[in-house]
Coordinates of C-alpha atoms and ligand atoms in Angstrom, one line a residue:
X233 CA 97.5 -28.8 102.7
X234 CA 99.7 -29.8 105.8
X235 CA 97.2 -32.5 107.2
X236 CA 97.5 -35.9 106.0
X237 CA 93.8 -36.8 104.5
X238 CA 92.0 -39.4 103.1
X239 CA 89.4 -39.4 100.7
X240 CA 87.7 -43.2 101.3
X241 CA 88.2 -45.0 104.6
X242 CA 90.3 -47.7 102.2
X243 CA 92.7 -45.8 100.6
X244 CA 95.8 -45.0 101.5
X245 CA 96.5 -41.5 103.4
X246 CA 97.8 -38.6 101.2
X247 CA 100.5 -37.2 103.1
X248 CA 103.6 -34.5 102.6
X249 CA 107.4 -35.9 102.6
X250 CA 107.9 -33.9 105.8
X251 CA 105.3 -36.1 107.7
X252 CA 106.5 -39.2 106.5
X253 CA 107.8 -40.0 109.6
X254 CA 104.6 -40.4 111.0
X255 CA 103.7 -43.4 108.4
X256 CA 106.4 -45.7 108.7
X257 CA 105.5 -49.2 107.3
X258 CA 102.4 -47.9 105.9
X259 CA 101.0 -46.8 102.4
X260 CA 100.7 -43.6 101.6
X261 CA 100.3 -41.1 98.4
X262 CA 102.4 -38.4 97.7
X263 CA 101.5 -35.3 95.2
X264 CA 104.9 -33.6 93.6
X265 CA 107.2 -33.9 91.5
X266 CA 109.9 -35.7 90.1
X267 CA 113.3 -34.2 91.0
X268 CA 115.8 -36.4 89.6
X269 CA 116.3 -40.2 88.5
X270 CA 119.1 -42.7 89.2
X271 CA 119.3 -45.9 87.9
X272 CA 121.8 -48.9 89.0
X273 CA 120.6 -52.8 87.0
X274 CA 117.4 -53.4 88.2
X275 CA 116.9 -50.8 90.3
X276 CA 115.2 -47.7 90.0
X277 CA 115.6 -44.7 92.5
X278 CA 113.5 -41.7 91.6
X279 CA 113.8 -38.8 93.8
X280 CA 110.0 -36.9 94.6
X281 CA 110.4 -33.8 95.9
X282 CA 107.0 -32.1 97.0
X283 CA 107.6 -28.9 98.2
X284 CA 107.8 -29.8 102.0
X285 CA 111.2 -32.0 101.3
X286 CA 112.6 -34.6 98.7
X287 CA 112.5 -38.3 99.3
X288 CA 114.2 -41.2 97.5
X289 CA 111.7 -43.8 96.4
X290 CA 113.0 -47.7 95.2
X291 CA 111.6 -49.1 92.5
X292 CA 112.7 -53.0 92.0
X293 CA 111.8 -54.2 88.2
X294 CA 110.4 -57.3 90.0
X295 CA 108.3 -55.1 92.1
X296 CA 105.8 -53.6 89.2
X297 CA 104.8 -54.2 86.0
X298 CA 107.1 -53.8 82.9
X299 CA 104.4 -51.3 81.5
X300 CA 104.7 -49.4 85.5
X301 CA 108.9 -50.3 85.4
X302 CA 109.3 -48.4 81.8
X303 CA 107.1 -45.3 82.6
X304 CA 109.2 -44.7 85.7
X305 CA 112.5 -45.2 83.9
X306 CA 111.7 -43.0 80.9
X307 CA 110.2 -40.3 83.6
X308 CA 112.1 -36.8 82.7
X309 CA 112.7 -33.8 85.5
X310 CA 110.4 -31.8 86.9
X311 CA 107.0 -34.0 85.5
X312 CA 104.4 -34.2 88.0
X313 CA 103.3 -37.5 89.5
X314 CA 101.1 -38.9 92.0
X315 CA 103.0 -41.8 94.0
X316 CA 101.8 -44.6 96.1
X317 CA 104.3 -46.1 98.2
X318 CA 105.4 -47.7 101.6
X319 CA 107.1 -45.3 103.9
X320 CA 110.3 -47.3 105.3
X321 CA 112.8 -45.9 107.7
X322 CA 116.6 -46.1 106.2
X323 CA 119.1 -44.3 108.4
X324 CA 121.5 -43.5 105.9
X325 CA 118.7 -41.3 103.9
X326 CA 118.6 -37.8 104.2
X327 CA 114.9 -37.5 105.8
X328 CA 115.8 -40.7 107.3
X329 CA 113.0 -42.5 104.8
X330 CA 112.3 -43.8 101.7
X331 CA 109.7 -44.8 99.9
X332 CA 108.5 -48.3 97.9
X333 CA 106.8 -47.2 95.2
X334 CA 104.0 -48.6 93.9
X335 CA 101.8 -47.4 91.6
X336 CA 103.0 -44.0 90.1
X337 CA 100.4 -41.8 87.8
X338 CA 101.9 -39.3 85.9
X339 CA 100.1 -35.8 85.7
X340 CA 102.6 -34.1 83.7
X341 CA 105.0 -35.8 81.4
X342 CA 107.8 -32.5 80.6
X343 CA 108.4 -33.1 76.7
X344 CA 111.9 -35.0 76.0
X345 CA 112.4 -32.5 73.3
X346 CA 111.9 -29.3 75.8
X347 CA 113.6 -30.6 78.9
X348 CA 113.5 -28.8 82.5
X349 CA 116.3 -26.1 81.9
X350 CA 118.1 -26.4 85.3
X351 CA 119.7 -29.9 85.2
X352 CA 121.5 -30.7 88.4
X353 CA 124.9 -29.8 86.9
X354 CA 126.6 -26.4 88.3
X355 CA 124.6 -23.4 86.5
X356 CA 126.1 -19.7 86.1
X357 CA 124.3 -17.2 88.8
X358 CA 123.2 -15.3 85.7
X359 CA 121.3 -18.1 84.0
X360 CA 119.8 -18.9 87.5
X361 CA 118.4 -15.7 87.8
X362 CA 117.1 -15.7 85.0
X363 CA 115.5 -18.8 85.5
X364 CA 114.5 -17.8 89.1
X365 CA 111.2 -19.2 88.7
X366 CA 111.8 -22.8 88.4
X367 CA 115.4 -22.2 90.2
X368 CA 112.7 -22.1 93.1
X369 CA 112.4 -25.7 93.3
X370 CA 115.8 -26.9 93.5
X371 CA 116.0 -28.4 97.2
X372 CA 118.3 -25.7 98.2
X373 CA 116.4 -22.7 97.6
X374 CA 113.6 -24.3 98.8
X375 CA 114.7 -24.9 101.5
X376 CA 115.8 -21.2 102.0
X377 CA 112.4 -20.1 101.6
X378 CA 110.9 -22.2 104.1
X379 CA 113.8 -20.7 106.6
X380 CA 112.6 -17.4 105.3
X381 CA 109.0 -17.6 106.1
X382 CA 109.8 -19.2 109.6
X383 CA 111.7 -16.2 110.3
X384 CA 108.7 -14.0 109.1
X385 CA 106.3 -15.9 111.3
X386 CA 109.1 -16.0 114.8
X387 CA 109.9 -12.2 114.1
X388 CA 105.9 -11.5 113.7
X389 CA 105.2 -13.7 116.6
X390 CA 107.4 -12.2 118.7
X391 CA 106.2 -8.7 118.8
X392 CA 102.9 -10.0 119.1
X393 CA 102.8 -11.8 122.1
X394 CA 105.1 -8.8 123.4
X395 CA 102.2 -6.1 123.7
X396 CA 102.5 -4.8 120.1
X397 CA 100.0 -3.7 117.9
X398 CA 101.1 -4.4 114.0
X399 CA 100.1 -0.9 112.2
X400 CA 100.5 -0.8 108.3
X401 CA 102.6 2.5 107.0
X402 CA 101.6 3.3 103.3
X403 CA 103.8 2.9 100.5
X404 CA 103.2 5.5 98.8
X405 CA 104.3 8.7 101.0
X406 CA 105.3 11.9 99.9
X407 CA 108.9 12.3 101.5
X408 CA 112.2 10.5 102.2
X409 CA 112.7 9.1 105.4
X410 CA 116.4 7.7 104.7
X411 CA 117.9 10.1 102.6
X412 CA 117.2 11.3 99.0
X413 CA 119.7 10.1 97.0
X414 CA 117.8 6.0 97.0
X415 CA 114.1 7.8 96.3
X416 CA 112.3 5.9 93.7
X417 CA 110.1 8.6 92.2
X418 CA 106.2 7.8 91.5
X419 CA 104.0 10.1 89.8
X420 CA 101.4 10.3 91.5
X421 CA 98.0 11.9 89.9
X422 CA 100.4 14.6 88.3
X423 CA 102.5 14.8 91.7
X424 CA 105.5 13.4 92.8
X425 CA 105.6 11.0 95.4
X426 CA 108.0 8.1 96.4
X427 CA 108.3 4.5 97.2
X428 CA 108.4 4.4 101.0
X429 CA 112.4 3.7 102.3
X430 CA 110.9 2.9 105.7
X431 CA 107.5 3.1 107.6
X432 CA 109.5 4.7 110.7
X433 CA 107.8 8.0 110.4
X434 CA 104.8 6.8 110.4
X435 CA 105.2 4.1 112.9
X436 CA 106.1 7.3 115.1
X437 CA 102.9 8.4 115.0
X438 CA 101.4 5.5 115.5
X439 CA 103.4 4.6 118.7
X440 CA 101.7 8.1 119.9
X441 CA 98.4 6.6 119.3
X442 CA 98.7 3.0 120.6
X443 CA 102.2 3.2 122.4
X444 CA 103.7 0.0 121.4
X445 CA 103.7 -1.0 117.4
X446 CA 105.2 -2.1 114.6
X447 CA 104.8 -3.0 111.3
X448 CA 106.3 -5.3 108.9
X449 CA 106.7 -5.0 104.6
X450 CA 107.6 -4.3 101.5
X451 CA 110.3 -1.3 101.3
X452 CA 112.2 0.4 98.1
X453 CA 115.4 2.2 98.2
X454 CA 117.2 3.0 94.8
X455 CA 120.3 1.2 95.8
X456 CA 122.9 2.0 92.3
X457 CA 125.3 0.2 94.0
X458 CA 125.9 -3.7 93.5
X459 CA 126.6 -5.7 96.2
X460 CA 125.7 -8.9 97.9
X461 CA 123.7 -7.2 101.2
X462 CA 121.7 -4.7 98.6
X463 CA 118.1 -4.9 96.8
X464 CA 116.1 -2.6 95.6
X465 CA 113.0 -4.3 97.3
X466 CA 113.4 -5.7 100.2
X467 CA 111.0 -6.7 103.6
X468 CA 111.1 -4.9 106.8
X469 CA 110.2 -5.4 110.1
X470 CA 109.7 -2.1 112.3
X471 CA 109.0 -1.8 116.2
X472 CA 108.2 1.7 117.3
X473 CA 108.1 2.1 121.1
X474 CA 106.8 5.0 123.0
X475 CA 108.1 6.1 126.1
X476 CA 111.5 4.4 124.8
X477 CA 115.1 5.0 124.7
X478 CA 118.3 4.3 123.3
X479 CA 119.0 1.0 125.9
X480 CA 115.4 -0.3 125.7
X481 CA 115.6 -0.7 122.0
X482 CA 118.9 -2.7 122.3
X483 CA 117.1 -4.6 124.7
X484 CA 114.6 -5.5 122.3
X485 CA 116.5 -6.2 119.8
X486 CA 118.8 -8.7 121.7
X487 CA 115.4 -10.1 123.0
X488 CA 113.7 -10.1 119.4
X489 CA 116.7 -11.7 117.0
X490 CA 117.4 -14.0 119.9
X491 CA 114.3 -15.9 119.6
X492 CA 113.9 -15.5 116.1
X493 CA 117.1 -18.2 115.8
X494 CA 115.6 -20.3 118.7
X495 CA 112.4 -20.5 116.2
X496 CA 114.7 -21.4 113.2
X497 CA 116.8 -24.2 115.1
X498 CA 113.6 -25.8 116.4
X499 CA 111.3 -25.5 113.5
X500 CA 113.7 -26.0 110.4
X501 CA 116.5 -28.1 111.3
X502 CA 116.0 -30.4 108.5
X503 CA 116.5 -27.5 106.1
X504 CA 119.2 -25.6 108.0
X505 CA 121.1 -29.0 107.4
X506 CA 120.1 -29.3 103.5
X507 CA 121.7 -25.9 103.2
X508 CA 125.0 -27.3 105.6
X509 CA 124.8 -24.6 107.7
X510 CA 126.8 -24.5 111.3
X511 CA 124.2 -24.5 114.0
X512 CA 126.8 -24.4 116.5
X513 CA 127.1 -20.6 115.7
X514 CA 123.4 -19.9 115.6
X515 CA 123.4 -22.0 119.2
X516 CA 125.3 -19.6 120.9
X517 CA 123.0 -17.1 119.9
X518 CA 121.5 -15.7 122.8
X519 CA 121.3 -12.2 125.6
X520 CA 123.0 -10.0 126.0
X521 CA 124.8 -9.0 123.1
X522 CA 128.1 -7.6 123.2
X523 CA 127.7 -3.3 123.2
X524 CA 130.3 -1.2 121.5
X525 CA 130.5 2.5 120.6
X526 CA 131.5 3.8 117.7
X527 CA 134.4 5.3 119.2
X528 CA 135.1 1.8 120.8
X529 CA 134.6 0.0 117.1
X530 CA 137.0 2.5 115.8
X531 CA 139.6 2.1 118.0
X532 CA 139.5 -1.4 117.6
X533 CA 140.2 -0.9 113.9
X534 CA 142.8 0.8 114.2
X535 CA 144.8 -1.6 116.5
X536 CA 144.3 -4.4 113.5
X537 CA 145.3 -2.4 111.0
X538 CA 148.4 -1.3 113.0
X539 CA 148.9 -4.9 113.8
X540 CA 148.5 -5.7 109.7
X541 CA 144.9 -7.5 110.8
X542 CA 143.2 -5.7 107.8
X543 CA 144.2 -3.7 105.1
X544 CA 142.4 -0.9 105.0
X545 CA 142.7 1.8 107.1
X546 CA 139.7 3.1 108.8
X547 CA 138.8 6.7 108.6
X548 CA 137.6 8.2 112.3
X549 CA 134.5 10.1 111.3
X550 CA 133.0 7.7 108.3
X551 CA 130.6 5.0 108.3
X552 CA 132.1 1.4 108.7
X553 CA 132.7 -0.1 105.2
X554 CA 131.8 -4.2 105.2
X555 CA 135.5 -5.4 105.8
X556 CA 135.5 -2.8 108.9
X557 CA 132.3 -4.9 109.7
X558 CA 133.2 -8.3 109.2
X559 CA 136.3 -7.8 111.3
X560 CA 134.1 -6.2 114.4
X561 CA 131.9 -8.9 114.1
X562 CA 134.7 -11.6 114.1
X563 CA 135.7 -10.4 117.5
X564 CA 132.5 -11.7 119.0
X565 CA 130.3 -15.4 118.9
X566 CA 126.9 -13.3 118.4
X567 CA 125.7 -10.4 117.5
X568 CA 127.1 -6.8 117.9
X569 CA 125.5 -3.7 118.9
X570 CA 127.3 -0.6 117.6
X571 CA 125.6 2.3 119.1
X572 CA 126.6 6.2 119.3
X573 CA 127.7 6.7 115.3
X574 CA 128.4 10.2 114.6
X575 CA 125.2 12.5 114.2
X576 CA 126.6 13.8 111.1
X577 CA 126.8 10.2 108.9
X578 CA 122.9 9.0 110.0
X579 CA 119.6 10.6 109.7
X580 CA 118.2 13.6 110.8
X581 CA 115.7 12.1 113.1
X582 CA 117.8 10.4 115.3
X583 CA 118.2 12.4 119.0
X584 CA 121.8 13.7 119.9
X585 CA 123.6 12.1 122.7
X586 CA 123.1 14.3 126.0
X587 CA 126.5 13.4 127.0
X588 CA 127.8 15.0 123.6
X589 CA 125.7 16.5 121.0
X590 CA 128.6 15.1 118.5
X591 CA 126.8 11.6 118.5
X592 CA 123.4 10.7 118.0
X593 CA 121.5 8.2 120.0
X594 CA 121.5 5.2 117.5
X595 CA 122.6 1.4 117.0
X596 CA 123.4 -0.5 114.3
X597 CA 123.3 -4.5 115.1
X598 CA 126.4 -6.3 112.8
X599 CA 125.4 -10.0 112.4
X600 CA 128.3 -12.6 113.4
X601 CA 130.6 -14.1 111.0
X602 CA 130.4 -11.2 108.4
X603 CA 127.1 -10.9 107.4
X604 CA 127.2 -7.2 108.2
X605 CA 124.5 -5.1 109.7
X606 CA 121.1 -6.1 110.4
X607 CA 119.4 -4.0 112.1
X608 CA 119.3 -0.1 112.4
X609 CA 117.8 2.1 115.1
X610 CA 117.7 4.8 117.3
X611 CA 116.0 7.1 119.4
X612 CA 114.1 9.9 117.8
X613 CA 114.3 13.5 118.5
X614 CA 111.2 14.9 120.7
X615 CA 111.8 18.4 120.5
X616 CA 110.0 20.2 118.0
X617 CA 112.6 22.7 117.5
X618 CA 115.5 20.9 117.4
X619 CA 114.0 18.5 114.8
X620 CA 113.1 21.5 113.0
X621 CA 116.0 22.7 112.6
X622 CA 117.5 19.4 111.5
X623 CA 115.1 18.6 108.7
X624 CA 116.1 22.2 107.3
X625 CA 120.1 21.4 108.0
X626 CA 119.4 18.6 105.7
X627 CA 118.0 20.7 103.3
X628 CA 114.9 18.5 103.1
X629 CA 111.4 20.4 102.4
X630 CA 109.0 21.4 105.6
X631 CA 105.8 21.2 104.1
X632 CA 105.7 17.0 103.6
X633 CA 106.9 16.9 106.9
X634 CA 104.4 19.1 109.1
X635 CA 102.5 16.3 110.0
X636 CA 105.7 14.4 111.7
X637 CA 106.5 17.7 113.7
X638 CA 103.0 17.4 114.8
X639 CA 103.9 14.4 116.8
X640 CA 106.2 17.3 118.7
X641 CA 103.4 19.7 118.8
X642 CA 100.8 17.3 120.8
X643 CA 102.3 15.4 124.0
X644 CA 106.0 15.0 122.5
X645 CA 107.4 11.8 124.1
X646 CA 111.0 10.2 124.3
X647 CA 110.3 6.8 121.3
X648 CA 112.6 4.7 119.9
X649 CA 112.5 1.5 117.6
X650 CA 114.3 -0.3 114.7
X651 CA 113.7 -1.5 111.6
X652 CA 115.4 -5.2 110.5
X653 CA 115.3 -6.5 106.9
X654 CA 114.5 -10.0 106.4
X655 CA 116.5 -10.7 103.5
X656 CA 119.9 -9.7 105.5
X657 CA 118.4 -11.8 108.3
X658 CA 118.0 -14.9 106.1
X659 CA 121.2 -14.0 104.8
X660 CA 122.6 -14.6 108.1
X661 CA 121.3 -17.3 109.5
X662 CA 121.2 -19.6 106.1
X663 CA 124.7 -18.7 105.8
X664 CA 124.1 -17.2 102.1
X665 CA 126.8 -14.7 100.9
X666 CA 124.4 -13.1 98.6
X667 CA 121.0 -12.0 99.5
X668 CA 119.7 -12.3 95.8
X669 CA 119.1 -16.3 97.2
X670 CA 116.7 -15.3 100.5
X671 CA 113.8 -13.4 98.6
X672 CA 111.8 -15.3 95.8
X673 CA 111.9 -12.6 93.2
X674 CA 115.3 -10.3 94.0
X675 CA 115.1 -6.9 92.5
X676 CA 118.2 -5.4 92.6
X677 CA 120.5 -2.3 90.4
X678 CA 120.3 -4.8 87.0
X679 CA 117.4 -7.3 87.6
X680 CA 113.6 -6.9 87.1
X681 CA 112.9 -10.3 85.5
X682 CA 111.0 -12.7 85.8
Ligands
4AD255 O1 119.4 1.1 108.7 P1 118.2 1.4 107.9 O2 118.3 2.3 106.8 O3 117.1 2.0 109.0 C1 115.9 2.5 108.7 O4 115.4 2.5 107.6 C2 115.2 3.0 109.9 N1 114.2 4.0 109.5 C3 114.5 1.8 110.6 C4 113.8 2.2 111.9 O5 114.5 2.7 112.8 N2 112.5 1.9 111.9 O6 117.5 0.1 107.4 C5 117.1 -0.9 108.4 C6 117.6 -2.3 107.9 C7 119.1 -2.5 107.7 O7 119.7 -2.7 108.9 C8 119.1 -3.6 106.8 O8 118.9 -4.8 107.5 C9 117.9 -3.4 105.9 O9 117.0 -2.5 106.6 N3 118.3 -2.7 104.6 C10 118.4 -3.4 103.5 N4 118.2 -4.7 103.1 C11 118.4 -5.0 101.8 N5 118.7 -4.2 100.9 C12 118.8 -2.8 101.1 N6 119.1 -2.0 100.1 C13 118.7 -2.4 102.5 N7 118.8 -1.2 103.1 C14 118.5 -1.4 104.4
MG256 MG1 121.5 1.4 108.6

C-alpha cells in the first residue's frame, strides 16, 4: 500500500517513510520495523525502516512515559512495531526527516535469547548468502531491489509504448538456442527437454506473426564457471524485430538502455545515493553510443598491451575475456557497441556479414566502467539453406528445429533483436561488482539455498 490512508477521520494518516515528505509537522503512523537502536543520556534514537526507506525517530525520556521510554530502549532488531510520530524536517538526516515518536506498539518482540542474525557489523559473503532472506532487509540491498524493479518496469515500459507486443516464449523447449554445453536437462514425461537459454527462437516466430515483440523472463544456463557476471537463473529482456537489421538493433538498443537510466536517475535517486553510487557516470548516459568492430576492439588491445596498458595479450580470433572488456569500455564515458565478432565464436543463427562471410552480423553492448557486456544481439539468418546448413555445421539435431526453419519456409524476412539480462544491468548501474547482490534469490554453480 503506497497511498497514505486513514481509517477514522481523527486519526492520524498511515503513511510510508518515502512519503514522509508530504507530512511535515504532522502526525502520522508508520508500519515496519525496527532496524537498529542508538542511545546517547536521555535520548533515544530508534531507526524504523519500512521497506520504502529507513528513518530516525527521537525519543526524549521526558517525552513518554517510563513504561513507553523502557519498551523502546529494551526494543531488539528486526521486531515489528507500529509507530506514531510527528514528521519533522532535519537537513542533516538522510531522507531529510525524522520522526517524534509517540506512542510505539510492538507487533513482534524478536526473543533476546534468539537475536536477528545479521547485526550491523561486517558479515562474510558466505554467511550472507546464506542468510539471504533476511540479508533482504538491510537498507542496502533493499535498496538494490527497488533499483531492480524500476529497471524492470523502464525496460518493460519502453518497448511498450514503442509498438511492441510482449509475447511469452516457454520454458520448457526441446533444443538449445545458445550452445549445448550450459543445457540444464529436464525429463520431461520420459523425454528430454531443457530449461530455455533464451526465448530468441521463439520470439522469431513471433516477430513473423505480429512484427514487433519481445518478451521478458526467467532464463537458465548451466554456467560451471564462478564468476561475478554469472547465474545460473537469471532475467531477460528480448526484442525481436521484423524487417530489421544489424544497425536498427543498435539503434534500439542505444535508444532502450538510454532511457532505462533516465528512469533510474529520476525515480530512485534516494536509493542510488544509499548505495553511493556516481550519478555523474550514469548522467552522461545517453545516444549514440560509441560503435566498434571487433577488428577495431582488437586492434585497440593490442596497442595497450604493447604500450604495457594490460597484461594479457589478446588472441585475434577469440572472444574478449573481461579484462579485454573492462579496458574497451574504459576508453569510452557510456556504453560500447562491439559489433561484427567472428562467425565462428557466436551462434549459428546469427547472418554472415555480406561484406565478408568471415564475420557475422552481431553486437555485443560492454557496459562502462567494467561491468562487461550487457547485451547480445544480432541479425538472424533468413535463408533457409544457409541456416540449414549451419545448424548441421554445429552438429546440432534437425528434427527440434524444423519448426524454426519454417520461419524460412513461409515469407522469410531480414529480423533482428537482442536479449539484455537484468541482473548485469542492475549490476551496472548500482555499481555492484557481483551480481549475486541484484536478484533476490541468486542461483549460481554452488548456491541453491534458501
Ligand atoms: O549474449 P547472450 O547469450 O544472447 C542470447 O541469449 C541471445 N539469444 C539474445 C537475443 O538475441 N535475443 O545473452 C544475452 C544477455 C547477455 O548479454 C547478458 O546480459 C545476459 O544475457 N546473460 C547472463 N546474465 C547472467 N548470468 C548468465 N549466466 C548470463 N548469460 C547471459
Ligand atoms: Mg553474449
Amino acid at each position: 500500500m503506497d497511498e497514505t490512508t486513514s481509517s477514522t477521520p481523527s486519526a492520524p494518516p498511515v503513511t510510508t517513510i518515502a512519503r514522509l515528505g508530504q507530512h511535515e509537522g504532522q502526525t502520522v503512523i508508520l508500519r515496519g520495523w525496527l532496524y537498529n537502536l542508538r542511545e546517547s543520556g536521555k535520548l533515544l534514537f530508534p531507526i524504523f525502516r519500512d521497506g520504502s526507506g529507513t528513518v530516525q525517530g527521537v525519543v526524549p525520556k521526558s517525552a513518554v512515559s517510563p513504561e513507553m521510554f523502557d519498551r523502546i530502549k529494551t526494543l531488539t532488531q528486526e521486531s515489528s512495531v507500529i509507530v506514531r510520530g510527528k514528521v519533522r524536517a532535519d537537513k542533516r538526516a538522510p531522507g531529510g526527516f525524522e520522526l517524534d515518536v509517540e506512542d510505539l506498539e510492538v507487533i513482534h518482540r524478536v526473543a533476546d535469547d534468539g537475536p536477528f542474525p545479521i547485526s550491523l557489523k561486517e558479515h562474510g559473503v558466505d554467511f550472507l548468502m546464506e542468510h539471504r532472506h533476511l540479508w533482504i532487509r538491510t537498507p542496502r540491498q533493499a535498496a538494490i531491489l527497488r533499483i531492480r524493479a524500476e529497471i524492470m518496469r523502464a525496460a518493460q515500459e519502453y518497448f511498450d509504448t514503442h509498438g511492441f507486443v510482449r509475447t511469452d516464449p516457454p520454458i520448457l523447449t526441446p533444443a538449445a538456442c545458445e550452445g549445448t554445453s550450459t543445457l540444464f536437462p529436464v525429463n520431461y514425461f520420459g523425454d528430454e527437454a531443457y530449461l530455455t537459454q533464451s526465448g530468441q527462437l521463439y520470439m522469431e516466430s513471433t516477430a513473423m506473426a505480429l512484427g514487433k515483440v519481445y518478451s521478458f523472463g526467467p532464463t537458465f544456463r548451466a554456467e560451471k564457471s564462478k564468476t561475478r557476471r554469472h547465474l545460473t537463473e537469471f532475467w531477460m529482456i528480448e526484442p525481436e524485430v521484423a524487417y530489421a537489421g544489424l544497425d536498427d538493433i543498435m539503434v534500439l538498443a542505444e535508444e532502450f538502455l538510454s532511457h532505462i537510466v533516465l528512469r533510474v536517475l529520476a525515480n530512485r535517486a534516494a536509493d542510488l545515493k544509499v548505495l553511493g553510487r556516481d550519478t555523474s557516470k550514469l548522467e552522461a548516459i545517453r545516444p549514440p553510443f560509441p560503435r566498434v568492430s571487433y577488428d577495431e576492439a582488437a586492434k585497440l588491445l593490442e596497442e595497450a598491451f604493447a604500450a604495457g596498458k594490460i597484461e594479457q595479450k589478446f588472441e585475434y580470433g577469440n572472444d574478449f575475456g573481461s579484462p579485454d572488456e573492462t579496458y574497451i569500455s574504459s576508453q569510452f564515458d557510456r556504453p560500447v557497441m562491439i559489433h561484427r565478432y567472428p562467425a565462428d565464436i557466436k551462434a549459428f543463427y546469427m547472418d554472415p556479414d555480406p561484406d565478408n562471410g568471415k564475420f557475422a552480423l552481431c553486437v555485443d553492448v560492454l557496459a562502462p566502467e567494467g561491468y562487461g557486456e550487457i547485451i547480445g544481439g544480432s541479425q538472424r539468418i533468413s535463408s533457409y539453406e544457409l541456416l540449414k546448413q549451419r545448424i548441421e555445421d554445429h552438429g546440432l539435431p534437425l528434427a527440434p528445429f524444423q519448426w524454426y526453419l519454417d520461419l524460412r519456409r513461409y515469407g522469410s524476412v531480414p529480423h533482428a533483436g537482442f536479449g539484455m539480462g537484468i541482473e548485469r544491468a542492475v549490476a551496472w548501474i548500482c555499481g555492484l561488482d557481483h551480481v549475486r547482490e541484484t536478484i533476490p534469490f541468486a542461483r549460481t554453480l554452488n548456491r541453491i539455498y534458501p
